[in-house]
Every structure is written in structure tokens, then in C-alpha cells.
PDB file of C-alpha atoms in Angstrom:
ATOM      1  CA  UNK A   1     107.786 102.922  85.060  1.00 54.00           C
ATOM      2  CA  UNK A   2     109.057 102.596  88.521  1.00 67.00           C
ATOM      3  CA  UNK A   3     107.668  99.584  90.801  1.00 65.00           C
ATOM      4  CA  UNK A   4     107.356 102.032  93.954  1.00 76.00           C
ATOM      5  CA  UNK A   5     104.166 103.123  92.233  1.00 81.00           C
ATOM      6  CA  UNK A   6     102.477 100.387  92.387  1.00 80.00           C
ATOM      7  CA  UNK A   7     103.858  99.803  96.280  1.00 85.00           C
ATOM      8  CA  UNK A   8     102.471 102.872  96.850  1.00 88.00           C
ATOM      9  CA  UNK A   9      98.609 101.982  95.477  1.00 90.00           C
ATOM     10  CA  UNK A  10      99.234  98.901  97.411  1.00 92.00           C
ATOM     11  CA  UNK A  11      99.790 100.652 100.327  1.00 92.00           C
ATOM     12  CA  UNK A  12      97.010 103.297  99.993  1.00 93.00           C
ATOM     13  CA  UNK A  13      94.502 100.442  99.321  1.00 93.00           C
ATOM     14  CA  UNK A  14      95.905  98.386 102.564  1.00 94.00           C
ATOM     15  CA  UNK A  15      95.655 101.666 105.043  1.00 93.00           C
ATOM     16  CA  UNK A  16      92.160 102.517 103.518  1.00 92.00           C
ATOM     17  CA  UNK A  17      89.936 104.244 106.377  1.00 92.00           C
ATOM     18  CA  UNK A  18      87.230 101.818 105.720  1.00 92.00           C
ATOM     19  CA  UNK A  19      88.015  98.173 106.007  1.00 92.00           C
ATOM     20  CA  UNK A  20      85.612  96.948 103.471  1.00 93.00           C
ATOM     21  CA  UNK A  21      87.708  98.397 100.686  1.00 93.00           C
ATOM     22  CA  UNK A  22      91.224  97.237 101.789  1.00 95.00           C
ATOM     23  CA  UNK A  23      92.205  93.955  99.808  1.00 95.00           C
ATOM     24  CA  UNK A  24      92.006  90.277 101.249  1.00 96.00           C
ATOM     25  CA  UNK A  25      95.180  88.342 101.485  1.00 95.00           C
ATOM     26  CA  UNK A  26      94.328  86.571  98.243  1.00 96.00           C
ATOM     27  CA  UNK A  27      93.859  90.040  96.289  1.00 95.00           C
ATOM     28  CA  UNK A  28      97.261  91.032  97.843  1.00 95.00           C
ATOM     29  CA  UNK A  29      98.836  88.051  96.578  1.00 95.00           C
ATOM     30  CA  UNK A  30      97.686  88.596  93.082  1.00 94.00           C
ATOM     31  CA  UNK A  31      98.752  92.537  93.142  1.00 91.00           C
ATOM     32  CA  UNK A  32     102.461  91.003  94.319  1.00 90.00           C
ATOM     33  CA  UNK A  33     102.190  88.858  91.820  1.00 91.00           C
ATOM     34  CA  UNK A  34     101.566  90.896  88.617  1.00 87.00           C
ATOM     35  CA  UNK A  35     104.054  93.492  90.138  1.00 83.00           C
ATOM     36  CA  UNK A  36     106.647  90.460  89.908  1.00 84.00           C
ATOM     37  CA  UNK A  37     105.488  89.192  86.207  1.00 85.00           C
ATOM     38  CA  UNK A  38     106.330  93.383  85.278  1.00 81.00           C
ATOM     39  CA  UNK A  39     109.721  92.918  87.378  1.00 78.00           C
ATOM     40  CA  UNK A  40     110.761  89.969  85.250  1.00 80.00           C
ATOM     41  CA  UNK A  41     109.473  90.501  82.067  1.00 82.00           C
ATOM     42  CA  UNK A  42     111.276  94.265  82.334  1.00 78.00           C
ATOM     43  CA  UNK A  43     108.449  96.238  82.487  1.00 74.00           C
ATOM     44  CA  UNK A  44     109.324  98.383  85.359  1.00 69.00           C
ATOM     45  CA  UNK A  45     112.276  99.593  86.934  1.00 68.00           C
ATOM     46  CA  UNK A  46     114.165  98.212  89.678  1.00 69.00           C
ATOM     47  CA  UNK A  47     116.618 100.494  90.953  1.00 66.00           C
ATOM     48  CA  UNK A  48     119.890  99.179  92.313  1.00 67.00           C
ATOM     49  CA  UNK A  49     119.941  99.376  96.000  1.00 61.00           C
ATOM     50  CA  UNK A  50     123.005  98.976  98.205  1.00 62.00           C
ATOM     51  CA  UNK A  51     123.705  98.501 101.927  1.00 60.00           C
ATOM     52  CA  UNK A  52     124.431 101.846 103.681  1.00 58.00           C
ATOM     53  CA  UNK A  53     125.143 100.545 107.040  1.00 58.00           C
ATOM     54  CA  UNK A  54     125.533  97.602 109.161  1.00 56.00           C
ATOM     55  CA  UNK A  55     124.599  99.507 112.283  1.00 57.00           C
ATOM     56  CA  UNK A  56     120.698  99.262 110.276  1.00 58.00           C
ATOM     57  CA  UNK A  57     121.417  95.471 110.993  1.00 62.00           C
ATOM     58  CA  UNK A  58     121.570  96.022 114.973  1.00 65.00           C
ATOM     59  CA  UNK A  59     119.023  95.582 117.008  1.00 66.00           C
ATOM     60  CA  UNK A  60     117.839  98.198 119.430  1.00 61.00           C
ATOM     61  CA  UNK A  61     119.025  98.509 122.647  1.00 63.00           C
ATOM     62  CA  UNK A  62     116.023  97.535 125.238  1.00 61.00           C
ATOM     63  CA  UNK A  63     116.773 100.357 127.437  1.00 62.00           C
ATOM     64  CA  UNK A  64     115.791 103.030 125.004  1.00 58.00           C
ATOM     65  CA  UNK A  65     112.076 101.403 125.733  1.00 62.00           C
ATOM     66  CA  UNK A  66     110.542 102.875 129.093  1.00 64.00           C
ATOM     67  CA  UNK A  67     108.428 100.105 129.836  1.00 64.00           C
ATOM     68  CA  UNK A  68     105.600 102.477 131.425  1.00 68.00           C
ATOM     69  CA  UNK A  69     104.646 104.217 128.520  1.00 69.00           C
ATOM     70  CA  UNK A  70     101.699 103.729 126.605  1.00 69.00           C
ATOM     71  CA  UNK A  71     102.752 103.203 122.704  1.00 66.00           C
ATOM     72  CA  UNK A  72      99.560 103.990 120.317  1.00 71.00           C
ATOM     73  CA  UNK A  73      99.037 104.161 117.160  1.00 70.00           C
ATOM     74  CA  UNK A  74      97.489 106.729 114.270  1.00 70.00           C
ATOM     75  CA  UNK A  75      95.832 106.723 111.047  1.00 70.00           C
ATOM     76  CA  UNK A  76      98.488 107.665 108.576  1.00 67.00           C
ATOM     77  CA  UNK A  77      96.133 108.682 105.322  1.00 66.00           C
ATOM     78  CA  UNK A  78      97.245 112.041 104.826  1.00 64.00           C
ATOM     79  CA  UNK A  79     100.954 111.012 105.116  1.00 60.00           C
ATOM     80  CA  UNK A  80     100.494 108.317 102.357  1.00 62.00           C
ATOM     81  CA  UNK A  81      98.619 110.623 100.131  1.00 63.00           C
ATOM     82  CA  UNK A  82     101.359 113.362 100.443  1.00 63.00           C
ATOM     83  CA  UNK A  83     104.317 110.807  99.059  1.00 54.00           C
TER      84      UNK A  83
END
């Protein structure tokens, strides 16, 4: 079984629309936890990764920011529940 599954309930339970059901930092903890027990006792799959790029390494140049616009941000439910 691939960890990213459990990543992605993680996730899902984090972004949850109502605040009351997201986990505490303590319930968190103990998710990352028993993901790590599965990791080292070979119960999921890690897959290899491997560096594409060291330009992912650079940080971006300041002048790509205009410093007059307003950034917001959105709920992102229906883009978690599509992955």
C-alpha cells in the first residue's frame, strides 16, 4: 500500500470545511507517527524519489511579486477530493 494514501486522508481531514473536525496538533502527531511505524516496519511503500533540478532549489526572484496586489486565498475541497 502506498503512504500517499494516507497523506492524502491527512490532508482531507486538515482542509476540512468545518474546523471542529480537522485534527489537533497532537492527533496529527499520532497519524505521522503510525504512518512512520508502517514506513519502517515495511508496510507501505516508499517510492524512490530523486532530484530533478537544482533550479527547484532557487529562490524566486522578488521582482516577479508586484507588491500592490492583493494575494487571497480559496477553499481547495473539491481539488483534494478529485486526486
Amino acid at each position: 500500500m502506498a503512504y500517499s494514501k494516507f497523506f492524502k486522508e491527512l490532508i482531507k481531514k486538515c482542509w476540512n470545511a468545518n474546523p471542529s473536525e480537522r485534527p489537533n496538533a497532537r492527533k496529527i502527531v499520532i497519524i505521522l507517527g503510525n504512518i512512520l511505524k508502517k514506513i519502517r516496519t515495511k508496510e507501505l511503500d516508499i517510492p524512490k524519489l530523486t532530484k530533478i533540478s537544482s533550479v527547484e532549489d532557487e529562490p524566486l526572484p522578488a521582482e516577479n511579486m508586484n507588491s500592490k496586489s492583493i494575494y487571497t486565498s480559496r477553499l481547495l475541497t473539491s481539488t483534494v477530493y478529485e486526486a
